[in-house]
mmCIF file of C-alpha atoms in Angstrom:
data_model
loop_
_atom_site.group_PDB
_atom_site.id
_atom_site.type_symbol
_atom_site.label_atom_id
_atom_site.label_comp_id
_atom_site.label_asym_id
_atom_site.label_seq_id
_atom_site.Cartn_x
_atom_site.Cartn_y
_atom_site.Cartn_z
ATOM 1 C CA MET A 1 10.071 -16.349 25.263
ATOM 2 C CA ALA A 2 10.620 -15.167 21.698
ATOM 3 C CA LEU A 3 7.870 -15.170 19.105
ATOM 4 C CA THR A 4 8.134 -17.701 16.276
ATOM 5 C CA TYR A 5 5.945 -18.710 13.367
ATOM 6 C CA LYS A 6 5.299 -22.070 15.079
ATOM 7 C CA LYS A 7 3.893 -20.342 18.148
ATOM 8 C CA LEU A 8 1.859 -17.828 16.203
ATOM 9 C CA SER A 9 0.298 -20.474 13.935
ATOM 10 C CA LYS A 10 -1.288 -22.152 16.972
ATOM 11 C CA TYR A 11 -3.504 -19.094 17.466
ATOM 12 C CA PRO A 12 -4.934 -18.110 14.040
ATOM 13 C CA HIS A 13 -7.147 -15.351 15.438
ATOM 14 C CA SER A 14 -4.260 -13.678 17.262
ATOM 15 C CA LEU A 15 -2.013 -14.127 14.233
ATOM 16 C CA ARG A 16 -4.598 -12.362 12.065
ATOM 17 C CA ARG A 17 -4.576 -9.373 14.399
ATOM 18 C CA LEU A 18 -0.786 -9.275 14.614
ATOM 19 C CA VAL A 19 0.245 -9.711 10.972
ATOM 20 C CA GLY A 20 -2.863 -8.403 9.177
ATOM 21 C CA ILE A 21 -3.650 -11.488 7.075
ATOM 22 C CA GLU A 22 -5.142 -14.939 7.638
ATOM 23 C CA LEU A 23 -3.013 -17.951 8.537
ATOM 24 C CA SER A 24 -3.969 -19.640 5.243
ATOM 25 C CA GLN A 25 -2.765 -16.574 3.313
ATOM 26 C CA LEU A 26 0.492 -16.499 5.270
ATOM 27 C CA ASN A 27 1.025 -20.194 4.539
ATOM 28 C CA ALA A 28 0.427 -19.567 0.835
ATOM 29 C CA ILE A 29 3.057 -16.808 0.905
ATOM 30 C CA LEU A 30 5.546 -19.123 2.601
ATOM 31 C CA THR A 31 4.901 -21.907 0.071
ATOM 32 C CA SER A 32 5.626 -19.568 -2.848
ATOM 33 C CA LEU A 33 8.494 -17.774 -1.147
ATOM 34 C CA THR A 34 10.442 -20.811 0.118
ATOM 35 C CA PRO A 35 12.118 -21.786 -3.214
ATOM 36 C CA ILE A 36 12.893 -18.115 -3.953
ATOM 37 C CA TRP A 37 14.448 -17.705 -0.516
ATOM 38 C CA SER A 38 16.508 -20.880 -0.962
ATOM 39 C CA LYS A 39 17.834 -19.585 -4.276
ATOM 40 C CA HIS A 40 18.632 -16.252 -2.648
ATOM 41 C CA LEU A 41 20.670 -17.995 0.056
ATOM 42 C CA ARG A 42 22.601 -19.986 -2.552
ATOM 43 C CA ASN A 43 23.440 -16.830 -4.485
ATOM 44 C CA SER A 44 23.878 -14.622 -1.441
ATOM 45 C CA TYR A 45 26.891 -12.371 -1.191
ATOM 46 C CA ASP A 46 26.715 -12.273 2.588
ATOM 47 C CA ARG A 47 30.056 -12.665 4.298
ATOM 48 C CA PRO A 48 31.102 -16.255 5.245
ATOM 49 C CA GLY A 49 29.511 -17.503 8.427
ATOM 50 C CA ARG A 50 26.368 -15.338 8.106
ATOM 51 C CA TYR A 51 23.223 -17.255 8.966
ATOM 52 C CA TYR A 52 19.653 -16.469 9.970
ATOM 53 C CA LYS A 53 18.595 -17.393 13.484
ATOM 54 C CA HIS A 54 14.904 -17.874 12.635
ATOM 55 C CA ASP A 55 13.118 -19.898 9.983
ATOM 56 C CA LEU A 56 11.525 -18.200 6.982
ATOM 57 C CA GLY A 57 8.038 -18.307 8.523
ATOM 58 C CA SER A 58 9.207 -16.408 11.593
ATOM 59 C CA MET A 59 11.058 -13.827 9.511
ATOM 60 C CA VAL A 60 8.041 -13.170 7.271
ATOM 61 C CA SER A 61 5.908 -12.872 10.415
ATOM 62 C CA LEU A 62 8.435 -10.380 11.772
ATOM 63 C CA LEU A 63 8.185 -8.247 8.640
ATOM 64 C CA LEU A 64 4.369 -8.322 8.662
ATOM 65 C CA ILE A 65 4.172 -7.453 12.362
ATOM 66 C CA TYR A 66 6.469 -4.505 11.679
ATOM 67 C CA TYR A 67 4.214 -3.384 8.806
ATOM 68 C CA ARG A 68 1.057 -3.947 10.859
ATOM 69 C CA SER A 69 2.177 -2.120 14.019
ATOM 70 C CA TYR A 70 4.948 0.162 12.688
ATOM 71 C CA THR A 71 6.630 0.143 16.050
ATOM 72 C CA THR A 72 10.408 0.541 16.290
ATOM 73 C CA GLN A 73 12.635 -2.182 14.875
ATOM 74 C CA GLU A 74 14.281 -2.421 18.281
ATOM 75 C CA PHE A 75 10.934 -3.345 19.867
ATOM 76 C CA VAL A 76 10.249 -5.944 17.153
ATOM 77 C CA GLY A 77 13.715 -7.321 17.917
ATOM 78 C CA TYR A 78 12.737 -7.829 21.555
ATOM 79 C CA LEU A 79 9.683 -9.786 20.450
ATOM 80 C CA PHE A 80 11.736 -12.131 18.253
ATOM 81 C CA ASP A 81 14.899 -12.169 20.398
ATOM 82 C CA LEU A 82 16.954 -10.349 17.763
ATOM 83 C CA ASP A 83 19.143 -7.292 17.661
ATOM 84 C CA LYS A 84 17.618 -4.315 15.827
ATOM 85 C CA SER A 85 20.365 -4.557 13.187
ATOM 86 C CA ASN A 86 19.246 -8.125 12.427
ATOM 87 C CA VAL A 87 15.638 -6.971 12.181
ATOM 88 C CA CYS A 88 16.665 -4.261 9.712
ATOM 89 C CA ARG A 89 18.660 -6.736 7.625
ATOM 90 C CA ILE A 90 15.808 -9.284 7.523
ATOM 91 C CA ILE A 91 13.297 -6.662 6.388
ATOM 92 C CA LYS A 92 15.694 -5.351 3.766
ATOM 93 C CA LYS A 93 16.323 -8.858 2.402
ATOM 94 C CA LEU A 94 12.703 -10.021 2.383
ATOM 95 C CA GLU A 95 10.961 -6.965 0.905
ATOM 96 C CA PRO A 96 12.139 -7.316 -2.724
ATOM 97 C CA LEU A 97 11.588 -11.091 -2.641
ATOM 98 C CA LEU A 98 8.092 -10.737 -1.216
ATOM 99 C CA ALA A 99 7.256 -8.168 -3.895
ATOM 100 C CA THR A 100 7.909 -10.756 -6.618
ATOM 101 C CA ILE A 101 5.051 -13.045 -5.532
ATOM 102 C CA LEU A 102 2.361 -10.682 -4.228
ATOM 103 C CA PRO A 103 -0.402 -9.503 -6.615
ATOM 104 C CA ILE A 104 0.999 -5.971 -6.708
ATOM 105 C CA PRO A 105 -0.830 -3.380 -8.860
ATOM 106 C CA ASP A 106 0.601 -3.011 -12.355
ATOM 107 C CA LYS A 107 1.820 0.362 -13.632
ATOM 108 C CA ARG A 108 1.199 -0.308 -17.309
ATOM 109 C CA ILE A 109 -1.779 1.061 -19.240
ATOM 110 C CA LEU A 110 -4.870 -1.033 -18.547
ATOM 111 C CA THR A 111 -7.148 -2.230 -21.346
ATOM 112 C CA LYS A 112 -10.941 -2.227 -21.463
ATOM 113 C CA GLU A 113 -10.922 -6.045 -21.319
ATOM 114 C CA GLU A 114 -9.188 -5.877 -17.929
ATOM 115 C CA VAL A 115 -11.376 -3.197 -16.312
ATOM 116 C CA SER A 116 -14.945 -2.132 -17.032
ATOM 117 C CA ASN A 117 -15.094 0.567 -14.340
ATOM 118 C CA LEU A 118 -12.464 2.500 -12.424
ATOM 119 C CA ILE A 119 -12.847 4.192 -9.042
ATOM 120 C CA ILE A 120 -9.984 6.545 -8.232
ATOM 121 C CA ASP A 121 -8.882 8.505 -5.199
ATOM 122 C CA VAL A 122 -5.720 9.919 -3.657
ATOM 123 C CA THR A 123 -4.424 8.926 -0.235
ATOM 124 C CA GLU A 124 -2.127 11.178 1.764
ATOM 125 C CA GLN A 125 0.372 10.125 4.436
ATOM 126 C CA PRO A 126 2.210 12.386 6.884
ATOM 127 C CA ILE A 127 6.014 12.227 6.816
ATOM 128 C CA GLU A 128 8.817 13.645 8.936
ATOM 129 C CA ARG A 129 9.612 17.241 8.050
ATOM 130 C CA PRO A 130 12.105 17.151 5.163
ATOM 131 C CA LYS A 131 15.468 18.819 5.618
ATOM 132 C CA GLN A 132 15.234 20.262 2.116
ATOM 133 C CA GLY A 133 12.293 21.228 -0.098
ATOM 134 C CA GLN A 134 9.860 21.547 2.792
ATOM 135 C CA GLU A 135 7.469 23.777 0.886
ATOM 136 C CA ALA A 136 6.870 21.181 -1.832
ATOM 137 C CA TYR A 137 5.792 18.571 0.735
ATOM 138 C CA TYR A 138 3.595 20.844 2.855
ATOM 139 C CA SER A 139 -0.085 20.013 2.428
ATOM 140 C CA GLY A 140 -2.426 22.917 3.055
ATOM 141 C CA LYS A 141 -5.284 20.454 3.594
ATOM 142 C CA LYS A 142 -3.498 18.370 6.238
ATOM 143 C CA LYS A 143 -1.460 21.271 7.662
ATOM 144 C CA GLN A 144 1.659 19.108 7.712
ATOM 145 C CA HIS A 145 4.246 17.577 5.392
ATOM 146 C CA THR A 146 2.872 14.643 3.436
ATOM 147 C CA VAL A 147 3.291 12.413 0.395
ATOM 148 C CA LYS A 148 0.475 11.374 -1.956
ATOM 149 C CA LYS A 149 -0.415 8.332 -4.018
ATOM 150 C CA GLU A 150 -3.334 7.788 -6.370
ATOM 151 C CA ILE A 151 -5.134 4.457 -6.120
ATOM 152 C CA ARG A 152 -7.322 2.987 -8.855
ATOM 153 C CA ILE A 153 -9.581 -0.002 -8.233
ATOM 154 C CA ASP A 154 -11.872 -1.953 -10.526
ATOM 155 C CA GLN A 155 -15.499 -2.946 -10.046
ATOM 156 C CA ASP A 156 -14.469 -6.033 -8.036
ATOM 157 C CA GLY A 157 -12.538 -4.005 -5.483
ATOM 158 C CA THR A 158 -9.114 -5.069 -6.772
ATOM 159 C CA ILE A 159 -6.373 -2.459 -6.655
ATOM 160 C CA VAL A 160 -5.226 -2.308 -10.270
ATOM 161 C CA HIS A 161 -2.956 0.723 -10.174
ATOM 162 C CA VAL A 162 -0.908 2.649 -7.609
ATOM 163 C CA SER A 163 0.737 5.848 -8.763
ATOM 164 C CA ALA A 164 4.253 7.051 -8.120
ATOM 165 C CA THR A 165 4.832 9.048 -4.934
ATOM 166 C CA TYR A 166 4.161 12.776 -5.152
ATOM 167 C CA PRO A 167 4.810 15.616 -2.665
ATOM 168 C CA GLY A 168 1.807 16.687 -0.598
ATOM 169 C CA ARG A 169 1.537 20.040 -2.383
ATOM 170 C CA VAL A 170 0.694 18.396 -5.745
ATOM 171 C CA HIS A 171 -3.025 18.520 -6.563
ATOM 172 C CA ASP A 172 -4.996 15.280 -6.984
ATOM 173 C CA PHE A 173 -5.947 16.099 -10.574
ATOM 174 C CA ALA A 174 -2.313 16.894 -11.425
ATOM 175 C CA ILE A 175 -1.357 13.407 -10.234
ATOM 176 C CA PHE A 176 -4.002 11.857 -12.517
ATOM 177 C CA LYS A 177 -2.635 13.730 -15.522
ATOM 178 C CA GLN A 178 0.905 12.452 -14.878
ATOM 179 C CA GLU A 179 -0.108 8.794 -14.554
ATOM 180 C CA PRO A 180 -0.880 6.363 -17.442
ATOM 181 C CA PRO A 181 -4.287 7.301 -18.919
ATOM 182 C CA PRO A 182 -7.102 4.751 -18.478
ATOM 183 C CA PRO A 183 -9.019 3.456 -21.541
ATOM 184 C CA SER A 184 -11.073 6.315 -22.971
ATOM 185 C CA ASP A 185 -14.387 4.425 -22.918
ATOM 186 C CA VAL A 186 -14.067 3.052 -19.356
ATOM 187 C CA PRO A 187 -16.249 4.931 -16.815
ATOM 188 C CA ILE A 188 -14.328 6.648 -14.010
ATOM 189 C CA TRP A 189 -15.824 7.536 -10.627
ATOM 190 C CA ALA A 190 -13.917 10.353 -8.902
ATOM 191 C CA ASP A 191 -14.412 12.856 -6.083
ATOM 192 C CA ALA A 192 -14.527 16.651 -6.142
ATOM 193 C CA GLY A 193 -10.739 16.853 -6.233
ATOM 194 C CA TYR A 194 -10.888 15.819 -9.905
ATOM 195 C CA GLN A 195 -12.999 18.721 -11.163
ATOM 196 C CA GLY A 196 -12.260 19.175 -14.868
ATOM 197 C CA ILE A 197 -11.420 15.519 -15.529
ATOM 198 C CA GLU A 198 -14.330 15.369 -17.997
ATOM 199 C CA LYS A 199 -12.247 17.415 -20.449
ATOM 200 C CA LEU A 200 -9.633 14.636 -20.554
ATOM 201 C CA HIS A 201 -11.907 11.643 -20.026
ATOM 202 C CA LYS A 202 -15.472 11.901 -21.334
ATOM 203 C CA SER A 203 -16.684 8.901 -19.321
ATOM 204 C CA ALA A 204 -15.598 10.368 -15.968
ATOM 205 C CA CYS A 205 -18.098 11.331 -13.267
ATOM 206 C CA THR A 206 -17.486 13.826 -10.447
ATOM 207 C CA PRO A 207 -19.945 15.250 -7.897
ATOM 208 C CA TYR A 208 -21.669 18.585 -8.299
ATOM 209 C CA LYS A 209 -20.412 21.358 -6.022
ATOM 210 C CA SER A 210 -22.779 23.756 -4.292
ATOM 211 C CA SER A 211 -22.343 27.303 -3.035
ATOM 212 C CA LYS A 212 -24.382 29.780 -1.026
ATOM 213 C CA LYS A 213 -25.706 31.456 -4.146
ATOM 214 C CA HIS A 214 -26.158 28.249 -6.111
ATOM 215 C CA PRO A 215 -27.475 25.420 -3.892
ATOM 216 C CA LEU A 216 -27.941 22.014 -5.415
ATOM 217 C CA CYS A 217 -31.331 20.923 -6.652
ATOM 218 C CA ALA A 218 -32.848 17.605 -5.563
ATOM 219 C CA GLU A 219 -31.770 15.883 -8.787
ATOM 220 C CA LYS A 220 -28.136 16.871 -8.348
ATOM 221 C CA LYS A 221 -28.184 15.825 -4.687
ATOM 222 C CA THR A 222 -29.481 12.408 -5.710
ATOM 223 C CA TYR A 223 -26.741 12.164 -8.340
ATOM 224 C CA ASN A 224 -24.080 12.957 -5.697
ATOM 225 C CA GLN A 225 -25.513 10.312 -3.378
ATOM 226 C CA VAL A 226 -25.426 7.647 -6.089
ATOM 227 C CA LEU A 227 -21.862 8.613 -6.991
ATOM 228 C CA ALA A 228 -20.790 8.469 -3.331
ATOM 229 C CA SER A 229 -22.314 4.996 -2.977
ATOM 230 C CA GLN A 230 -20.150 3.844 -5.915
ATOM 231 C CA ARG A 231 -17.002 5.551 -4.644
ATOM 232 C CA VAL A 232 -17.228 4.194 -1.114
ATOM 233 C CA LEU A 233 -15.478 1.047 -2.349
ATOM 234 C CA VAL A 234 -12.195 2.877 -2.880
ATOM 235 C CA GLU A 235 -12.506 4.475 0.555
ATOM 236 C CA HIS A 236 -12.791 1.007 2.049
ATOM 237 C CA LYS A 237 -9.655 -0.095 0.184
ATOM 238 C CA ILE A 238 -7.708 2.903 1.454
ATOM 239 C CA ARG A 239 -8.848 2.006 4.943
ATOM 240 C CA SER A 240 -7.649 -1.611 4.404
ATOM 241 C CA ILE A 241 -4.258 -0.288 3.307
ATOM 242 C CA LYS A 242 -3.999 1.978 6.331
ATOM 243 C CA VAL A 243 -4.694 -0.935 8.669
ATOM 244 C CA PHE A 244 -0.992 -1.547 8.112
ATOM 245 C CA LYS A 245 0.323 1.308 10.240
ATOM 246 C CA ILE A 246 3.461 1.695 8.161
ATOM 247 C CA ILE A 247 1.093 3.400 5.676
ATOM 248 C CA GLY A 248 -1.481 4.733 8.163
ATOM 249 C CA ASN A 249 0.840 6.484 10.625
ATOM 250 C CA ARG A 250 3.477 9.153 10.129
ATOM 251 C CA TYR A 251 6.168 7.634 7.924
ATOM 252 C CA ARG A 252 9.527 7.699 9.752
ATOM 253 C CA ASN A 253 11.774 5.722 7.390
ATOM 254 C CA LYS A 254 13.792 7.083 4.502
ATOM 255 C CA ARG A 255 11.562 7.419 1.459
ATOM 256 C CA LYS A 256 13.990 5.533 -0.790
ATOM 257 C CA ARG A 257 11.982 2.278 -0.396
ATOM 258 C CA TYR A 258 8.579 3.856 0.214
ATOM 259 C CA ASP A 259 7.155 2.742 -3.149
ATOM 260 C CA LEU A 260 8.235 -0.836 -2.482
ATOM 261 C CA LYS A 261 6.629 -0.885 0.966
ATOM 262 C CA PHE A 262 3.394 0.663 -0.311
ATOM 263 C CA ASN A 263 3.159 -1.821 -3.183
ATOM 264 C CA ILE A 264 3.702 -4.744 -0.801
ATOM 265 C CA VAL A 265 0.863 -3.524 1.407
ATOM 266 C CA ALA A 266 -1.376 -3.054 -1.661
ATOM 267 C CA GLY A 267 -0.472 -6.603 -2.715
ATOM 268 C CA LEU A 268 -1.446 -7.913 0.732
ATOM 269 C CA VAL A 269 -4.818 -6.153 0.441
ATOM 270 C CA ASN A 270 -5.322 -7.705 -3.013
ATOM 271 C CA LEU A 271 -4.443 -11.091 -1.508
ATOM 272 C CA GLN A 272 -7.157 -10.549 1.103
ATOM 273 C CA ASN A 273 -9.531 -9.684 -1.752
ATOM 274 C CA GLY A 274 -9.086 -13.160 -3.232
ATOM 275 C CA LEU A 275 -6.312 -12.661 -5.791
ATOM 276 C CA SER A 276 -3.821 -15.469 -6.205
ATOM 277 C CA LEU A 277 -0.102 -15.158 -5.606
ATOM 278 C CA LEU A 278 2.110 -14.716 -8.631
ATOM 279 C CA LYS A 279 4.216 -17.679 -9.734
ATOM 280 C CA ARG A 280 7.935 -17.090 -10.061
ATOM 281 C CA ALA A 281 10.615 -19.551 -11.039
ATOM 282 C CA ALA A 282 12.942 -20.492 -8.214
#
């Protein structure tokens, strides 16, 4: 028997493991998305006679299960009794609509009133070997072809900024310099990949690096420990993002919609963190 939202909602614990969010959060998404979806159907340019076999709740569940498991669309089609072409079309239709209501990180310059502290880090995801420009995407650290994104979170654990997508060869600090600069008087907590950031941002903190000839003293070791205890929050957020295997596993899709997918996942993590859905006119 095919999966449906009605069946899944009877088992909240199982639904949480399948789609990655709580039933109450899924219901909130459906409440906000229903008028937008209705408007989309009224203005749709689909050919006459086109209809959707499942209700909106089942289709959103389908998309989230695909994000959560990142199995093939053909397999997801078997679960929902759909052809893989229908699965692809549903995902393609829902993604931009879902992005309008999720608390997705903003790409504008943040003000001091909005953030009092910033914790930054770069996450790296393996991709299929590109047909062209392979060298630019090869990461010497991961020993494979990857793409990178910088994530900035505030003191409450909210993802406030996600960078553009960069090839795996680009250094973490180079990504920071190409993104909108944070407020100059807001403290930044960064890892060793951001050595030299103090020249651009006086309130930035990075760990001390040791060597065989210059080991760290006890004071510097304590400083590094305190900094790591502050930075662990962003590591937890990256882990929450990678729970959705479409970001955690090797990315197989075309990268044309990668930014959209990543932002949706970041919005889902912010929703789990207690942020409210955005209100959009139907």
